[in-house]
Amino acid sequence: MAGASAGTTGIALTDRQRIAWLRLIRSDNVGPVTFRDLINHFGSAETALAALPELSQRGGSTRVIRVAAREEAEAELEIARRFGARFVGIGETDYPFALKQIEGAPPLIAVKGDAAICQKPAIGMVGSRNCSISGAKFTAMLARDIGRAGYAIVSGLARGIDTAAHRSSLETGTIAVYAGGLDRPYPPENKDLVEEIIAHHGLAVSEMPFGWEPRARDFPRRNRLIAGIGLGLVVIEAASRSGSLITARFAADFGRQVFAVPGSPLDPRCHGTNGLLKDGAQIVTEAGDVIATMAPVSQLELFSNPEVREPQIEGDRPMGLPPTDNERARITDSLGPTPVEIDEIIRHTGSSAQTVYLVLLELDLAGRLHRHAGGLVSIDLT
Amino acid sequence: MAGASAGTTGIALTDRQRIAWLRLIRSDNVGPVTFRDLINHFGSAETALAALPELSQRGGSTRVIRVAAREEAEAELEIARRFGARFVGIGETDYPFALKQIEGAPPLIAVKGDAAICQKPAIGMVGSRNCSISGAKFTAMLARDIGRAGYAIVSGLARGIDTAAHRSSLETGTIAVYAGGLDRPYPPENKDLVEEIIAHHGLAVSEMPFGWEPRARDFPRRNRLIAGIGLGLVVIEAASRSGSLITARFAADFGRQVFAVPGSPLDPRCHGTNGLLKDGAQIVTEAGDVIATMAPVSQLELFSNPEVREPQIEGDRPMGLPPTDNERARITDSLGPTPVEIDEIIRHTGSSAQTVYLVLLELDLAGRLHRHAGGLVSIDLT
């Protein structure tokens, strides 16, 4: 069964590396993909940090980008420490093993609780905040039984379905993903629930800075993490155009199994879930439906060693010379508003892969590059 | 759209033929398949009637089988006439066009109302007798909109979902199929509904004799007719092991599209429908789901001329000699409790097809033959 520990041995960041990683991901215009490309190019976060201002300038930035200071990072680490939390880097043992496989996985996450749960296969469970009584009841049954079958239950700490999912998997292990900083649980009334989760060897996870108040636009990022941590996602009672459907979209994009609970066509809380069923989600009327489908998947994921998208371990690497103005112009000119693959740019321009990646980093740090799913990139023509 | 008339030209039985058909189907041990084989072998129902006693005797019957008398048939026709009903033979224009395509379609049905509706493509709608308020409401919406799209709605006149389906399709046309005789609507409180159906150019249909009180064991036969008359079947709120699931099984066996309405896993009235969805039924959350799927099917069925399983038109046919005792023994000995194809028997015994069919008719009329789906036959070893 699925309860076994994966036993993966990961990397371990030094304190100094962790500070540099935190500074890098907290700097302007550095997202997960840029982070990975920077480390791949410069060999370490520290070297990349030193290069950020020049890179963004070469990319055409009209202002100096903000690079997070060492003091800021040290202060955030100290806040985390006093809060009982810590930062885990992608590739480290305590990083949720399924999350590191998604495109654009966060390089660093803040966690509080028992990270041993990250070695368990996890199932996401999400749904309406204003759920029905029977929806909450069914969620509780599912979460309890899926939990007992050896899965961690991951959800978003929201009212309604999320709360029911967390509460009913306290004994077996539950992971709460935040839209804001770890010290800003939302909604506030779920502070007690968070304490219970931690007390029961569960885990709280956030990719946002400490002190960050969650805004509406932060929730899709949280949903992306839920979808990434779970090997499968169960949606219970979701209205049309609801956040749960965004989570389901992410899960499908990540190749994760999406499950939906059927409901009355006359109940708006079931329009989203019934829609998922029409789109090919697997119907769930009992926990056994999820457990039977996931059993082979969770075995596969636990014991195979799939290609993992994570930054290369830091080390000394030859950096190469900066591109000439000519090369930079040719690469930039080859881009437009239509997303293209980076391999296409390399073929089209005849520049080396290293040079193309570097120019893209420059444009990215200058705030001019758009990154799309599948590694595609585009720029706006001004 | 689906509303067009099929414009099929059928056969027309003479009064004398109709009496003979009614006698034959009302005689002991004569089911629809036996009826067809008898007419195919003897060329007419009258000739077959004359042969029945001898056939059953040759088949090993220990008692004389009851052959319906001319007077009985004439009396039933008179009852029907006074009741405002009539008998329609398979292949006649007023016979529901999709029903004649099923294996073992009834050779004669009693109908009351406007048989023009039989030229419309029909959709079956069935479900729980003790349905929920929202189940009845959703049924009404579906029946109304599917009816407006040009389909007749066929159901079983039962309480709950069936009643809602009939009521909401009165204006567009509805077909009520009975488990008992046409003069024995069930449940009795739906007598008024039947009158409304007839008054609105709908149709009441039964394959059972006038005066037949429906018993529990008659309902699967009624369900088979509902499934056969509809080109598709929508199941709304059905418990596990309910009659609606029997109807769905028949519909699937007939190659008809099965639709199911999703519902809460916690509501026992939805266990059957959710189970159908798990087994591959198409999910329905609005009438458009049914209409979009059925549009191409109903066009196909209306304008194509598929192979129709119906008795050959009566006529003079060479009858051949009865089989010898040797042949009969060899054919009978080749049968056992495992159902086999008739073609296999022909190959195995080396007898002519005509002889094999005749021996099977003898065994059938003697009450010794079991007929199975797909035309397979077996006998019990005594």
PDB file of C-alpha atoms in Angstrom, chain A residues 133-135 137-138 141 261-266 273-275 277-278 283-286 289, chain B residues 133-135 137-138 141 261-266 273-275 277-278 283-286 289:
ATOM      1  CA  ILE A 133     -23.919  19.911   4.851  1.00  0.00           C
ATOM      2  CA  SER A 134     -23.848  16.706   2.853  1.00  0.00           C
ATOM      3  CA  GLY A 135     -20.879  17.967   0.850  1.00  0.00           C
ATOM      4  CA  LYS A 137     -20.022  15.165   5.377  1.00  0.00           C
ATOM      5  CA  PHE A 138     -18.977  13.331   2.229  1.00  0.00           C
ATOM      6  CA  MET A 141     -15.758  10.408   4.834  1.00  0.00           C
ATOM      7  CA  VAL A 261     -17.919  14.002  -6.959  1.00  0.00           C
ATOM      8  CA  PRO A 262     -21.250  14.031  -8.818  1.00  0.00           C
ATOM      9  CA  GLY A 263     -24.150  16.145  -7.636  1.00  0.00           C
ATOM     10  CA  SER A 264     -27.553  17.405  -8.591  1.00  0.00           C
ATOM     11  CA  PRO A 265     -27.642  19.433 -11.831  1.00  0.00           C
ATOM     12  CA  LEU A 266     -29.993  21.798 -10.004  1.00  0.00           C
ATOM     13  CA  THR A 273     -17.878  19.173 -10.534  1.00  0.00           C
ATOM     14  CA  ASN A 274     -20.417  17.841 -13.035  1.00  0.00           C
ATOM     15  CA  GLY A 275     -18.574  19.865 -15.691  1.00  0.00           C
ATOM     16  CA  LEU A 277     -17.054  14.787 -15.132  1.00  0.00           C
ATOM     17  CA  LYS A 278     -18.151  15.826 -18.627  1.00  0.00           C
ATOM     18  CA  ILE A 283     -16.372   9.953 -10.888  1.00  0.00           C
ATOM     19  CA  VAL A 284     -16.058   9.396  -7.140  1.00  0.00           C
ATOM     20  CA  THR A 285     -18.856   8.008  -5.025  1.00  0.00           C
ATOM     21  CA  GLU A 286     -16.670   6.375  -2.398  1.00  0.00           C
ATOM     22  CA  ASP A 289     -12.736   4.843  -6.294  1.00  0.00           C
TER      23      ASP A 289
ATOM     24  CA  ILE B 133     -38.645  17.038  -5.363  1.00  0.00           C
ATOM     25  CA  SER B 134     -35.620  18.233  -7.278  1.00  0.00           C
ATOM     26  CA  GLY B 135     -35.477  14.937  -9.185  1.00  0.00           C
ATOM     27  CA  LYS B 137     -38.339  19.049 -11.191  1.00  0.00           C
ATOM     28  CA  PHE B 138     -35.259  18.198 -13.236  1.00  0.00           C
ATOM     29  CA  MET B 141     -37.246  20.316 -17.395  1.00  0.00           C
ATOM     30  CA  VAL B 261     -28.219  12.255 -14.239  1.00  0.00           C
ATOM     31  CA  PRO B 262     -25.556  12.667 -11.532  1.00  0.00           C
ATOM     32  CA  GLY B 263     -26.488  13.034  -7.886  1.00  0.00           C
ATOM     33  CA  SER B 264     -25.103  13.085  -4.395  1.00  0.00           C
ATOM     34  CA  PRO B 265     -23.242   9.913  -3.397  1.00  0.00           C
ATOM     35  CA  LEU B 266     -25.013  10.229  -0.037  1.00  0.00           C
ATOM     36  CA  THR B 273     -27.481   6.563 -11.656  1.00  0.00           C
ATOM     37  CA  ASN B 274     -23.959   7.264 -10.386  1.00  0.00           C
ATOM     38  CA  GLY B 275     -23.231   3.575 -10.953  1.00  0.00           C
ATOM     39  CA  LEU B 277     -22.000   6.861 -14.967  1.00  0.00           C
ATOM     40  CA  LYS B 278     -19.167   4.682 -13.662  1.00  0.00           C
ATOM     41  CA  ILE B 283     -23.692  12.351 -17.952  1.00  0.00           C
ATOM     42  CA  VAL B 284     -26.705  14.657 -18.321  1.00  0.00           C
ATOM     43  CA  THR B 285     -26.943  18.014 -16.619  1.00  0.00           C
ATOM     44  CA  GLU B 286     -29.172  19.665 -19.214  1.00  0.00           C
ATOM     45  CA  ASP B 289     -26.544  16.937 -23.539  1.00  0.00           C
TER      46      ASP B 289
END
